[in-house]
Coordinates of C-alpha atoms in Angstrom, one line a residue:
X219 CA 50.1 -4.1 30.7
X220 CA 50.0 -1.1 28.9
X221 CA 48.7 0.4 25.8
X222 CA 53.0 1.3 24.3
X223 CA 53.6 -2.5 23.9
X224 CA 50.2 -3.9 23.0
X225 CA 49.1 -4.9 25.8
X226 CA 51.5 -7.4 26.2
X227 CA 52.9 -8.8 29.8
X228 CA 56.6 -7.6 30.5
X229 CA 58.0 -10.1 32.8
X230 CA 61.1 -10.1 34.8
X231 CA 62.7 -12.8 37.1
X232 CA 64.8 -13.3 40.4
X233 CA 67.0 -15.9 40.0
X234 CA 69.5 -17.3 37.0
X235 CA 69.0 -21.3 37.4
X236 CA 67.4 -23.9 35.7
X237 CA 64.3 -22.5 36.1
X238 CA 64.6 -19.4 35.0
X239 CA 65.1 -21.2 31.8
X240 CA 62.0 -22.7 31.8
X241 CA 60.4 -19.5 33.3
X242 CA 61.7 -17.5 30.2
X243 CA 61.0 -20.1 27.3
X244 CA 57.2 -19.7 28.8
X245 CA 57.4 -16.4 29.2
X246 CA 58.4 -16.1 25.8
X247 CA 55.9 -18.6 24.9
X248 CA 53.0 -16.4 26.5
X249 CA 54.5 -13.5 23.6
X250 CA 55.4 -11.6 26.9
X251 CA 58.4 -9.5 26.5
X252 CA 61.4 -10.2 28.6
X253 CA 61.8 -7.1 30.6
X254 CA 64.8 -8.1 32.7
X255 CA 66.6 -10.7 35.0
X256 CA 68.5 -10.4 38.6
X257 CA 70.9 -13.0 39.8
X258 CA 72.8 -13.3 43.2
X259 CA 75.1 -11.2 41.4
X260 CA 75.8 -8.4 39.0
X261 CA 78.3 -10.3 36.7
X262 CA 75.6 -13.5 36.7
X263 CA 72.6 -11.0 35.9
X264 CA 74.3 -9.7 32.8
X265 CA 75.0 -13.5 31.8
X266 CA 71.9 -14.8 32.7
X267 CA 70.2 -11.9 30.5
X268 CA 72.6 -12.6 27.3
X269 CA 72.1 -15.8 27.3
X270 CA 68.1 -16.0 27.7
X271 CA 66.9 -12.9 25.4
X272 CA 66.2 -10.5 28.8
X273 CA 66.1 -7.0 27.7
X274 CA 68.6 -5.8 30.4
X275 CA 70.2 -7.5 33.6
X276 CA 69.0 -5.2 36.9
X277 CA 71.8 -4.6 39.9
X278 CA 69.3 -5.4 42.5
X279 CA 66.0 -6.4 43.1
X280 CA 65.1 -3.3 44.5
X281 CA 65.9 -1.9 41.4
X282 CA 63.9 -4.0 39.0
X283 CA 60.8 -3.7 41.3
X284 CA 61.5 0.3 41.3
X285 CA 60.9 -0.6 37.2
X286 CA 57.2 0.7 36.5
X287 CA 57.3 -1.1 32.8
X288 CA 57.4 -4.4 34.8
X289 CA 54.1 -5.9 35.0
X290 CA 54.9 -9.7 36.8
X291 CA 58.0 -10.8 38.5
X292 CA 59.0 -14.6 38.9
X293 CA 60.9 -15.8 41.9
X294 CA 63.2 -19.3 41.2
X295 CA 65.6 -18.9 44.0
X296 CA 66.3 -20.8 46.7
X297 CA 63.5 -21.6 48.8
X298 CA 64.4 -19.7 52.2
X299 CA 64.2 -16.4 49.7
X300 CA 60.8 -16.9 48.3
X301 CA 58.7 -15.5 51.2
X302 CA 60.6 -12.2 51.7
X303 CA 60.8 -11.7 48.1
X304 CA 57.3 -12.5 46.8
X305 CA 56.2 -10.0 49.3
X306 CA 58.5 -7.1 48.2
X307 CA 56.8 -7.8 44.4
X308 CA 53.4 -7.8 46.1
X309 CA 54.3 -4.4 47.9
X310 CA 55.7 -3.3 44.8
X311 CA 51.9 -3.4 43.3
X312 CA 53.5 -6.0 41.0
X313 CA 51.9 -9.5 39.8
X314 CA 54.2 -12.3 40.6
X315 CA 54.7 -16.2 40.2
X316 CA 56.9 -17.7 42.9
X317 CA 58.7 -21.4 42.9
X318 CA 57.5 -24.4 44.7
X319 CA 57.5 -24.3 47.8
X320 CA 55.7 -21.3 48.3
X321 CA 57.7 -20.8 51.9
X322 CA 59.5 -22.6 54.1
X323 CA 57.0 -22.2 56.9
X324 CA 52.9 -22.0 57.1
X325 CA 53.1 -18.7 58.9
X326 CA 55.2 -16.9 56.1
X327 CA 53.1 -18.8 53.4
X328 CA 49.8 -17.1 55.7
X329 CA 51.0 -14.0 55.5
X330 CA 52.0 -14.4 52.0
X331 CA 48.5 -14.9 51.4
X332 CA 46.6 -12.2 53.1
X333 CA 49.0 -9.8 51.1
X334 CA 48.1 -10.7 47.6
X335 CA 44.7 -8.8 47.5
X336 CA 43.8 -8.1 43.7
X337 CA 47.3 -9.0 42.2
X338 CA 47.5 -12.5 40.8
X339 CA 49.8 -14.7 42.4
X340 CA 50.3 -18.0 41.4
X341 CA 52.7 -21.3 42.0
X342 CA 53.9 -23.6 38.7
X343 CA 52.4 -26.6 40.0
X344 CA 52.7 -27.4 36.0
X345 CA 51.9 -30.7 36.0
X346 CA 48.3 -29.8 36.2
X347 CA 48.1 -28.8 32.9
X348 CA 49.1 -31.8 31.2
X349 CA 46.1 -32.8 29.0
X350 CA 45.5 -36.5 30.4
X351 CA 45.2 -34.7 34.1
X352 CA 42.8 -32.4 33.3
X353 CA 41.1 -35.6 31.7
X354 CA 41.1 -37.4 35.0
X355 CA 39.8 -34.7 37.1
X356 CA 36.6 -33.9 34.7
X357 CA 36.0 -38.1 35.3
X358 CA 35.9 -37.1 39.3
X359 CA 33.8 -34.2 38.7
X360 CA 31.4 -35.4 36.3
X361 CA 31.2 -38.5 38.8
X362 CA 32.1 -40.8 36.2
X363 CA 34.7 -42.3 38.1
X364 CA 32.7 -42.9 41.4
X365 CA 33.7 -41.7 45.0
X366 CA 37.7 -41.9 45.7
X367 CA 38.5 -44.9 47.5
X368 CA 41.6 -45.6 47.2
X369 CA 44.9 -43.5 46.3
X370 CA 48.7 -45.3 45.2
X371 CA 51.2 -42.2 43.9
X372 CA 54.9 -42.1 43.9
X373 CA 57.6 -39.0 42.5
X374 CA 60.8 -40.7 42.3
X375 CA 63.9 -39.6 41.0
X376 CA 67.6 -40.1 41.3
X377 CA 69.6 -36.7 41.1
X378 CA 70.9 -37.4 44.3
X379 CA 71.7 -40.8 44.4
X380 CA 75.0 -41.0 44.9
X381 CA 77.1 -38.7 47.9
X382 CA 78.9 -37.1 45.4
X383 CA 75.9 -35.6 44.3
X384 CA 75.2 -32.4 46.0
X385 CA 73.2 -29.1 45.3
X386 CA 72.0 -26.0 47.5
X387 CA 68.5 -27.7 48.5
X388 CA 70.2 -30.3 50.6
X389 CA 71.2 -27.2 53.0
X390 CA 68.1 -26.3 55.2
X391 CA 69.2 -22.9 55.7
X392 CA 68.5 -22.5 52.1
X393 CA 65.7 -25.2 51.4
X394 CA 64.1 -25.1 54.5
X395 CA 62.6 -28.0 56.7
X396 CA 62.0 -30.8 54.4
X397 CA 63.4 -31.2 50.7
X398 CA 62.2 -34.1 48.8
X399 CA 59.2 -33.5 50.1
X400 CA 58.5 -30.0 49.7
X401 CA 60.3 -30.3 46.5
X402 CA 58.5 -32.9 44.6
X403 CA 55.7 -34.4 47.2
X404 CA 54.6 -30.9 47.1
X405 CA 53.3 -31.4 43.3
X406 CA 52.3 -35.0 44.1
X407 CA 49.6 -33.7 47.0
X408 CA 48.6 -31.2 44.7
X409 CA 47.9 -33.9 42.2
X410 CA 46.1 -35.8 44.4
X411 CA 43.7 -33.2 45.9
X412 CA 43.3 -31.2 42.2
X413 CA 42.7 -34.5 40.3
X414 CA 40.2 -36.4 42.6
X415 CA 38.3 -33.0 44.6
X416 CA 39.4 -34.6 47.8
X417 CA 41.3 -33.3 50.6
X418 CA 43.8 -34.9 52.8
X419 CA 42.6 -34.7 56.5
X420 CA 45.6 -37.1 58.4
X421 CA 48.9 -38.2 57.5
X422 CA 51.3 -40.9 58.7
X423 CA 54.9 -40.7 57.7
X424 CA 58.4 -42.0 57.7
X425 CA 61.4 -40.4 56.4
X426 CA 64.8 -41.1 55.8
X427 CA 68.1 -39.6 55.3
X428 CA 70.7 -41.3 53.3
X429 CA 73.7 -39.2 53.5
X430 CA 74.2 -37.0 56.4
X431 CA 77.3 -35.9 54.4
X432 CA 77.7 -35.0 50.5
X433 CA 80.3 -33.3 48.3
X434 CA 80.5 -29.7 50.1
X435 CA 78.0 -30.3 53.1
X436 CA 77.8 -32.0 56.0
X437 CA 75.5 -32.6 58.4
X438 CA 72.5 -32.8 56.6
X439 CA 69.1 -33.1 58.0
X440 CA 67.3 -32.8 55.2
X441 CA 65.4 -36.3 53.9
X442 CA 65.9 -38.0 50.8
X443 CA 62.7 -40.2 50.8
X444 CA 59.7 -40.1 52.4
X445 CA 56.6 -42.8 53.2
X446 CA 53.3 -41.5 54.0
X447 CA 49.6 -43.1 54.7
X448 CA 47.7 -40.7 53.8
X449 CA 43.2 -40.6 54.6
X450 CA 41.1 -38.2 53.3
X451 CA 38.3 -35.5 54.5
X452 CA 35.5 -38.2 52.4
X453 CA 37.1 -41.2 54.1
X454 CA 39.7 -42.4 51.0
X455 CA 42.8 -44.2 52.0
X456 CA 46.4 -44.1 50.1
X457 CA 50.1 -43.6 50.1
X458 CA 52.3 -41.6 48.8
X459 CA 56.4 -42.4 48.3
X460 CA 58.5 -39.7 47.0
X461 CA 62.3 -40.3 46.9
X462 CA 64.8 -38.3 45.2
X463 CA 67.4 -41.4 45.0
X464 CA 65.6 -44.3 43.0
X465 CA 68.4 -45.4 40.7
X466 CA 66.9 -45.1 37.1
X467 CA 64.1 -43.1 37.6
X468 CA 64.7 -39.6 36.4
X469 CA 61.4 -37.8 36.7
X470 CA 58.6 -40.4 37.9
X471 CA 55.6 -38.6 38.7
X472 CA 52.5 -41.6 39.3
X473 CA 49.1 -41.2 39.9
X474 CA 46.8 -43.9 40.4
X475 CA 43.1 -42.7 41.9
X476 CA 40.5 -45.7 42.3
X477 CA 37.4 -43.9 42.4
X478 CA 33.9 -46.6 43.4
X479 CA 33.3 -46.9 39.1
X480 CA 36.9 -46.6 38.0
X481 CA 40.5 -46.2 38.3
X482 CA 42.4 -43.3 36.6
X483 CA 46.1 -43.5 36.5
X484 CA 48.8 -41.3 34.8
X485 CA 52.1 -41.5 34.5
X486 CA 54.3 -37.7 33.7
X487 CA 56.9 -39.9 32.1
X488 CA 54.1 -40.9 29.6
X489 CA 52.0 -38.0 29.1
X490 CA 50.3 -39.1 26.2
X491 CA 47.7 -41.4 27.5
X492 CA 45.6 -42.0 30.3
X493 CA 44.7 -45.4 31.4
X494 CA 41.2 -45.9 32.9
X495 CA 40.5 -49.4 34.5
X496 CA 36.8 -51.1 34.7
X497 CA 35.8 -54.1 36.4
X498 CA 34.8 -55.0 32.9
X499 CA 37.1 -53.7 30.4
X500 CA 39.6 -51.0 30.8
X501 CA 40.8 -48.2 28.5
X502 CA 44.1 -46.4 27.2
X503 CA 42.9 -43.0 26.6
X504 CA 45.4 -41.1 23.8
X505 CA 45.5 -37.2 24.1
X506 CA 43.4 -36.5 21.1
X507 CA 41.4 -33.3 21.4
X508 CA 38.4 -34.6 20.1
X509 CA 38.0 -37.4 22.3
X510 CA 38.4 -35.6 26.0
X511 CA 36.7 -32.7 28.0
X512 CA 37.0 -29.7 26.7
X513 CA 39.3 -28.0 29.8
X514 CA 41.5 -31.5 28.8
X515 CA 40.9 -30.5 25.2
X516 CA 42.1 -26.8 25.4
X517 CA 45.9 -27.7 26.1
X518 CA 46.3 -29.5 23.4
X519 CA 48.5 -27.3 21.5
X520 CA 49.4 -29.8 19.0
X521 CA 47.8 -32.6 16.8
X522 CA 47.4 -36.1 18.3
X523 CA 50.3 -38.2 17.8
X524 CA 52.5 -35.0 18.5
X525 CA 53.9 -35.6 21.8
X526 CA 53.4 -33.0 24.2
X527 CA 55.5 -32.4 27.4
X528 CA 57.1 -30.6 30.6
X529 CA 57.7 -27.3 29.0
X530 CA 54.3 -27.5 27.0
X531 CA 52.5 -27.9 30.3
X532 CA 54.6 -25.2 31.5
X533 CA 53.9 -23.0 28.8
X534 CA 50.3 -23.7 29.3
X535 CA 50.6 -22.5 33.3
X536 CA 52.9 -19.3 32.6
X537 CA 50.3 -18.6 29.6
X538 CA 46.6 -18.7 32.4
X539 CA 49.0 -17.0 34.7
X540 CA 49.4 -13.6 32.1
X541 CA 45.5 -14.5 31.2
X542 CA 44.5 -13.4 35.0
X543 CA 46.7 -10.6 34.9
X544 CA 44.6 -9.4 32.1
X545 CA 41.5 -10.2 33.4
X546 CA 40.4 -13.3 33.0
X547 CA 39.6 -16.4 35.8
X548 CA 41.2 -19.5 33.9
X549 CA 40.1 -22.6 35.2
X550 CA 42.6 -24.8 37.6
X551 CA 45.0 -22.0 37.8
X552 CA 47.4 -22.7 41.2
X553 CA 47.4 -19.3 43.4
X554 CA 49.4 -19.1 46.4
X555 CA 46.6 -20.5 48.5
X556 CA 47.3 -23.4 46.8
X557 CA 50.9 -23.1 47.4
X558 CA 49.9 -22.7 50.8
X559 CA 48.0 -25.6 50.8
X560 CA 51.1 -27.7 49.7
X561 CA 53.4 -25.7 52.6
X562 CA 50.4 -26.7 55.3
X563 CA 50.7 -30.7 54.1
X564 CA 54.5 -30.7 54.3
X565 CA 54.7 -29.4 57.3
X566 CA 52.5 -32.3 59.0
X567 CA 53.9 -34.8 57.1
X568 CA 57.5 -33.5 58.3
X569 CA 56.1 -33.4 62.0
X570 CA 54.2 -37.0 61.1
X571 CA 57.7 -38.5 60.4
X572 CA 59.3 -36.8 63.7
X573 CA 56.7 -37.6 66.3
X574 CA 55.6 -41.0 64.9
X575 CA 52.1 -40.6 65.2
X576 CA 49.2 -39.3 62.6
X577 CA 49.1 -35.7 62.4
X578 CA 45.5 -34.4 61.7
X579 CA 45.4 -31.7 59.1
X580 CA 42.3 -29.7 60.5
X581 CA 39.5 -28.0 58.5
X582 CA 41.7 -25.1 56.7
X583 CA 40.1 -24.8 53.4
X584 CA 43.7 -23.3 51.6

């Protein structure tokens, strides 16, 4: 960030998709200004950059990380891309969020890792920064939930219900290894670990493919829904289901964490509350500043009663991210480690579900 344009963020990104819409509207957000965009290809780049505000659309990604203005790149292409491009940005000397999953395999996530050194590097696991989770974590923390006994969480969807539905993740030689999984579980473990302080330790899991053919591909390996048993390092049991073809169910991120004093649950769909069960007496807890922790209480951008959403939360994650470029350590903020993290479980749970047997997660700390 330099002293010409106020020491505001210039962002760029790789990629011209879906989320490189939501990557600009937070960039945008975060008052950064919109440097430039590269797609897969030149003609795509200049749409892409008309049609989201970008100041310019670059030929190559060499030659937007050649652009000494840029101060953070984001990566939202296809998976199998993210591991040799994030480390280009970090060679560049360049900050840089990447997409979930970090990389399609724990040894380019590692390396990943060990080549950040003082940039920032982060991954939008943006559901962390809904209000109502930061709520439920500060009840772990402060204790005032209990120990974790007992975990029940589900992501369900239904994008790819039918086998007409089709889309490049469905491919492994783009998406990798797994793809509901290390789409959508990825943000459900990361839940799961960030909300209740825990860590998984052993997995169990079954996984199952629905179509082995879709619109233009065929044989698919790929799964479309997933069962795991999951235990913990302090001893907690739970499951996890995540299924991208649950008819109805369009984005159904749940949560339920019984701690020894109290449950927790939230539910992404509902944002706005937080239910908290008692043995005597449970409560609906709204997302009213004044009534939750204050690292709950600082993403509250608008009034109580003022629904707040996906894009707010992802504001809120784009917006810590340009805060640690600057300087600053914001609390809960997903670096790649994490992303690593989420790699590390998907790949046991991926070789759970082929072996048959529990896979133990070892003592990595990432």
């Amino acid at each position: 960030m330099s002293a010409e344009n106020g020491g505001r963020v210039r962002a760029a990104i790789v990629g011209g998709g879906f989320m490189a819409e939501v990557h600009s509207r937070a960039a945008r957000s975060a008052r950064a200004e919109l440097a430039g965009v590269v797609s897969s290809t030149p003609e795509k780049s200049a749409r892409v950059a008309d049609a989201l505000g970008f100041e310019k659309a670059y030929g190559s990604l060499d030659e937007l990380l050649a652009d000494d203005s840029v101060d953070v790149v984001h990566v939202c292409t296809p998976n199998a891309q993210h591991a040799e491009q994030a480390a280009a940005v970090l060679a560049a000397g360049k900050h840089v969020v990447c997409e979930k999953p970090l990389t399609t395999t724990v040894a380019d996530g590692e390396a990943l890792v060990a080549a950040v050194g003082t940039l920032t590097a982060t991954v939008p696991f943006a559901y962390r920064f809904h209000p109502m989770v930061r709520e439920a974590r500060a009840r772990f923390r402060s204790g005032e939930a209990g120990h974790v006994l007992t975990v029940n969480a589900s992501y369900l969807q239904d994008w790819l219900l039918g086998v007409d539905d089709d889309n490049w993740r469905v491919d492994s030689a783009l998406g990798g290894r797994s793809r509901a999984f290390a789409d959508i579980g990825s943000h459900l473990v990361d839940l799961v670990e960030f909300v209740s302080g825990d860590r998984v330790s052993r997995v169990a899991a079954t996984k199952k493919t629905v179509f082995t053919e879709r619109a233009s591909h065929s044989g698919i390996s790929t799964e479309d829904a997933v069962a795991v048993v999951i235990e913990t390092r302090s001893g907690a049991l739970g499951t996890l289901l995540v299924s991208q073809v649950a008819p109805g169910r369009k984005n159904r991120l749940l949560l339920e964490i019984a701690g020894s004093a109290e449950s927790v649950v939230f539910d992404q769909e509902q944002p706005e509350t937080l239910w908290v069960g008692k043995r005597k007496g449970s409560l609906l807890i709204p997302r009213d500043a004044d009534q939750l922790d204050a690292d709950a209480a600082r993403l509250c951008v608008v009034p109580s009663g003022h629904p707040q959403g996906y894009q707010d939360a992802f504001n809120a994650f784009v917006a810590d991210t340009y805060a640690a470029v600057g300087g600053a350590e914001p609390e809960g903020l997903p670096r790649f480690a994490d992303g690593l993290r989420a790699v590390r479980v998907t790949e046991a749970v991926l070789d759970s579900a082929e072996a048959g047997t529990w896979i133990e997660m070892g003592t990595h700390d990432d």
